[in-house]
């Protein structure tokens, strides 16, 4: 269960970073 929680946390952080990258790209356009 701990491994599952770590995996979910990693996916969540990756999604946040991806969303921030898209936002920065939009701001630069």
mmCIF file of C-alpha atoms in Angstrom, residues 9-27:
data_model
loop_
_atom_site.group_PDB
_atom_site.id
_atom_site.type_symbol
_atom_site.label_atom_id
_atom_site.label_comp_id
_atom_site.label_asym_id
_atom_site.label_seq_id
_atom_site.Cartn_x
_atom_site.Cartn_y
_atom_site.Cartn_z
ATOM 1 C CA UNK A 9 2.161 10.866 -5.368
ATOM 2 C CA UNK A 10 4.711 10.665 -8.166
ATOM 3 C CA UNK A 11 1.990 10.708 -10.832
ATOM 4 C CA UNK A 12 0.305 13.685 -9.144
ATOM 5 C CA UNK A 13 3.556 15.665 -9.016
ATOM 6 C CA UNK A 14 4.267 14.823 -12.649
ATOM 7 C CA UNK A 15 0.793 16.042 -13.658
ATOM 8 C CA UNK A 16 1.341 19.296 -11.746
ATOM 9 C CA UNK A 17 4.711 19.892 -13.410
ATOM 10 C CA UNK A 18 3.167 19.179 -16.820
ATOM 11 C CA UNK A 19 0.300 21.592 -16.124
ATOM 12 C CA UNK A 20 2.758 24.297 -15.043
ATOM 13 C CA UNK A 21 4.810 23.734 -18.211
ATOM 14 C CA UNK A 22 1.706 24.176 -20.367
ATOM 15 C CA UNK A 23 0.745 27.328 -18.432
ATOM 16 C CA UNK A 24 4.229 28.803 -18.932
ATOM 17 C CA UNK A 25 4.042 28.000 -22.647
ATOM 18 C CA UNK A 26 0.687 29.779 -22.840
ATOM 19 C CA UNK A 27 2.042 32.825 -21.014
#
